[in-house]
Each structure stands twice: as C-alpha cells, then as structure tokens.
Amino acid sequence: MGSDSDLPVMRAAAEVLTDFGVEFELTIVSAHRTPDRMVNYARSAAERGLKAIIAGAGGAAHLPGMVAAMTTVPVIGVPVNITAMQGQDSLMSIVQMPKGIPVATVAIDNSANAALLALRIIGAFDSVVQTKLAHHLADMEAQVIQKAARVAEEFGAVSL
C-alpha cells in the first residue's frame, strides 16, 4: 500500500489471504515518498517468489502502475477512497495504464476482490488454492440459497 492510511482498506485483502492459508507480504511502498524502495520491491518480486501483487493507493494512485512497469508479476490495483473525489481519481489513474503495462483493477476500496483475483491467478497453477476457491464459491452459493429460502418463507416468494 502507498501509505498506512490505506491499511483499513487493504486489511480486507490480508484477511482473505489469511483465510485461504496463502502467505503474503503486507508493507508500505510509496511511489512518491520512497521511490527507491518501490523500485527495489517491484524488481525483486519475482525472485522473491511473489505470484501476484495487490497494490492499493489513493489520490494519484501511481503505485500500481509504477510497480507493474518494473515487474513481470501480475499487479492488481485497488483504488482507495482518500480524497474529495471519493476514489474516482484513483480508479481513473489505475485503469488508464499505457499500452504494454497492464494493471488489473477492482472497485474502489474492494481489496477483498483483489485478494480473490490474486488467488485465482495463483490457483491457475496451484490445485490446492483452486480447490479452496471452489469451496468458497460453493459456500457463497449456499448462503444465497439459504437467504432466498428465508425470503420465500416470509413473503411467499417463488422458489426455484
């Protein structure tokens, strides 16, 4: 993340990765205040074994794009709502990457989805993670079906 002020948003990604039993790094790397640290972090990511990077940043949100420019590891940007523009500035910054420097982007403040996307990337090559994701999807489906049954019971809604 670009700043410790991003931690409340990025914590959800850490919780998802922890729930899936996937090791991760969580640190502050500012594109503007610690550019050398950012370069070193990005350039060493693959050799350190990282399979995906989730980069959360607000405002100008240069961190995801700058990291993506310096590594072959997939980067997922999380636009963080820290300005009067309610994260729209961050979202636009992250999605407007130049040709050749892709950054996957999730919704504003949705680091949980960023973690799930990272898990899907990892799961493409790791059957254990893929199996855990399949269980996660099945659990979400079961929760929706239970909720639909409660609504049908209370309001006489049509059941499928």
Short mmCIF file of C-alpha atoms in Angstrom, two decimals:
data_model
loop_
_atom_site.label_atom_id
_atom_site.label_comp_id
_atom_site.label_asym_id
_atom_site.label_seq_id
_atom_site.Cartn_x
_atom_site.Cartn_y
_atom_site.Cartn_z
CA MET A 1 0.00 0.00 0.00
CA GLY A 2 1.11 3.53 -0.61
CA SER A 3 0.53 4.74 2.96
CA ASP A 4 -0.55 3.48 6.35
CA SER A 5 -3.79 5.42 5.78
CA ASP A 6 -4.62 2.72 3.19
CA LEU A 7 -4.45 -0.05 5.81
CA PRO A 8 -8.16 -0.01 6.76
CA VAL A 9 -8.97 -0.79 3.12
CA MET A 10 -6.11 -3.21 2.48
CA ARG A 11 -6.79 -5.18 5.67
CA ALA A 12 -9.65 -6.99 3.89
CA ALA A 13 -7.19 -8.43 1.35
CA ALA A 14 -4.95 -9.64 4.15
CA GLU A 15 -7.93 -11.30 5.85
CA VAL A 16 -8.97 -13.12 2.66
CA LEU A 17 -5.44 -14.37 2.02
CA THR A 18 -5.14 -15.46 5.65
CA ASP A 19 -8.48 -17.30 5.43
CA PHE A 20 -7.17 -19.18 2.38
CA GLY A 21 -3.88 -20.01 4.11
CA VAL A 22 -1.81 -18.19 1.50
CA GLU A 23 1.38 -16.47 2.63
CA PHE A 24 1.71 -12.80 1.72
CA GLU A 25 3.69 -9.66 2.34
CA LEU A 26 2.00 -6.54 3.68
CA THR A 27 4.06 -3.37 3.62
CA ILE A 28 4.12 0.30 2.74
CA VAL A 29 5.79 1.25 -0.52
CA SER A 30 5.14 4.81 -1.65
CA ALA A 31 5.66 5.65 -5.31
CA HIS A 32 6.31 9.29 -4.40
CA ARG A 33 7.93 9.24 -0.95
CA THR A 34 10.02 6.07 -1.26
CA PRO A 35 10.67 5.65 -4.98
CA ASP A 36 13.89 3.65 -4.50
CA ARG A 37 12.11 1.28 -2.12
CA MET A 38 9.33 0.87 -4.69
CA VAL A 39 11.81 0.08 -7.47
CA ASN A 40 13.62 -2.48 -5.33
CA TYR A 41 10.35 -4.04 -4.19
CA ALA A 42 8.97 -4.38 -7.72
CA ARG A 43 12.17 -5.56 -9.37
CA SER A 44 12.78 -8.25 -6.75
CA ALA A 45 9.16 -9.50 -6.59
CA ALA A 46 9.54 -12.44 -8.97
CA GLU A 47 12.81 -13.66 -7.48
CA ARG A 48 11.23 -13.48 -4.00
CA GLY A 49 8.53 -15.85 -5.28
CA LEU A 50 5.58 -13.47 -5.42
CA LYS A 51 2.86 -14.72 -7.77
CA ALA A 52 0.73 -11.56 -7.74
CA ILE A 53 0.96 -8.09 -6.23
CA ILE A 54 -2.01 -6.21 -4.81
CA ALA A 55 -1.18 -2.51 -4.80
CA GLY A 56 -3.59 -0.18 -3.07
CA ALA A 57 -3.25 3.57 -3.45
CA GLY A 58 -5.36 6.68 -3.26
CA GLY A 59 -5.20 10.07 -4.91
CA ALA A 60 -2.95 9.96 -7.97
CA ALA A 61 -2.58 6.22 -7.30
CA HIS A 62 0.69 5.82 -9.19
CA LEU A 63 1.85 2.84 -7.13
CA PRO A 64 0.12 0.01 -9.07
CA GLY A 65 1.24 1.27 -12.46
CA MET A 66 4.79 2.03 -11.44
CA VAL A 67 5.15 -1.39 -9.82
CA ALA A 68 3.70 -3.03 -12.95
CA ALA A 69 6.24 -1.18 -15.07
CA MET A 70 9.07 -2.83 -13.14
CA THR A 71 7.97 -6.45 -12.74
CA THR A 72 6.55 -9.35 -14.71
CA VAL A 73 4.42 -10.35 -11.73
CA PRO A 74 0.69 -9.59 -12.28
CA VAL A 75 -0.37 -6.42 -10.46
CA ILE A 76 -3.87 -5.80 -9.16
CA GLY A 77 -4.66 -2.19 -8.33
CA VAL A 78 -7.02 -1.20 -5.54
CA PRO A 79 -8.21 2.39 -5.83
CA VAL A 80 -8.51 3.80 -2.32
CA ASN A 81 -11.01 6.49 -1.38
CA ILE A 82 -8.94 9.15 0.39
CA THR A 83 -9.84 12.35 -1.45
CA ALA A 84 -12.83 14.59 -2.03
CA MET A 85 -13.26 12.73 -5.33
CA GLN A 86 -14.26 9.61 -3.33
CA GLY A 87 -11.72 7.36 -5.03
CA GLN A 88 -12.77 8.22 -8.59
CA ASP A 89 -9.38 9.87 -9.18
CA SER A 90 -7.58 6.72 -8.02
CA LEU A 91 -9.79 4.49 -10.15
CA MET A 92 -9.18 6.56 -13.27
CA SER A 93 -5.44 6.64 -12.62
CA ILE A 94 -5.20 2.88 -12.25
CA VAL A 95 -7.36 1.93 -15.23
CA GLN A 96 -5.66 4.37 -17.60
CA MET A 97 -2.38 2.49 -17.89
CA PRO A 98 -0.46 2.87 -21.14
CA LYS A 99 -0.34 0.03 -23.65
CA GLY A 100 2.13 -2.63 -22.56
CA ILE A 101 1.82 -2.02 -18.80
CA PRO A 102 -1.38 -3.77 -17.70
CA VAL A 103 -2.79 -3.45 -14.22
CA ALA A 104 -5.91 -5.38 -13.24
CA THR A 105 -8.27 -3.12 -11.31
CA VAL A 106 -11.03 -3.78 -8.81
CA ALA A 107 -13.72 -1.48 -7.44
CA ILE A 108 -12.87 1.40 -5.14
CA ASP A 109 -11.90 0.12 -1.65
CA ASN A 110 -12.52 -3.52 -2.66
CA SER A 111 -9.27 -5.16 -1.64
CA ALA A 112 -11.16 -8.37 -0.79
CA ASN A 113 -11.89 -8.82 -4.51
CA ALA A 114 -8.26 -8.02 -5.28
CA ALA A 115 -7.23 -10.87 -2.99
CA LEU A 116 -9.73 -13.22 -4.61
CA LEU A 117 -8.39 -12.27 -8.04
CA ALA A 118 -4.83 -12.88 -6.84
CA LEU A 119 -5.97 -16.28 -5.56
CA ARG A 120 -7.46 -17.09 -8.96
CA ILE A 121 -4.14 -16.20 -10.59
CA ILE A 122 -2.30 -18.41 -8.13
CA GLY A 123 -4.98 -21.10 -8.39
CA ALA A 124 -4.37 -21.42 -12.12
CA PHE A 125 -1.10 -23.14 -11.17
CA ASP A 126 -1.85 -24.42 -7.66
CA SER A 127 -4.56 -27.06 -7.29
CA VAL A 128 -4.82 -26.58 -3.52
CA VAL A 129 -5.72 -22.91 -3.94
CA GLN A 130 -8.04 -23.78 -6.82
CA THR A 131 -9.89 -26.30 -4.62
CA LYS A 132 -10.22 -23.75 -1.81
CA LEU A 133 -11.66 -21.25 -4.29
CA ALA A 134 -14.19 -23.83 -5.50
CA HIS A 135 -15.27 -24.40 -1.87
CA HIS A 136 -15.52 -20.63 -1.37
CA LEU A 137 -17.81 -20.30 -4.40
CA ALA A 138 -19.94 -23.21 -3.19
CA ASP A 139 -20.22 -21.60 0.27
CA MET A 140 -21.34 -18.31 -1.25
CA GLU A 141 -23.94 -20.14 -3.34
CA ALA A 142 -25.25 -21.99 -0.29
CA GLN A 143 -25.57 -18.72 1.63
CA VAL A 144 -27.62 -17.14 -1.16
CA ILE A 145 -29.87 -20.20 -1.42
CA GLN A 146 -30.47 -20.11 2.34
CA LYS A 147 -31.33 -16.41 2.17
CA ALA A 148 -33.67 -17.00 -0.77
CA ALA A 149 -35.42 -19.74 1.20
CA ARG A 150 -35.90 -17.38 4.19
CA VAL A 151 -37.35 -14.68 1.92
CA ALA A 152 -39.63 -17.25 0.24
CA GLU A 153 -40.80 -18.46 3.64
CA GLU A 154 -41.51 -14.97 4.94
CA PHE A 155 -43.01 -13.41 1.82
CA GLY A 156 -44.18 -16.37 -0.19
CA ALA A 157 -41.69 -15.67 -2.95
CA VAL A 158 -41.29 -18.06 -5.82
CA SER A 159 -38.72 -20.74 -5.15
CA LEU A 160 -36.61 -22.26 -7.89
#
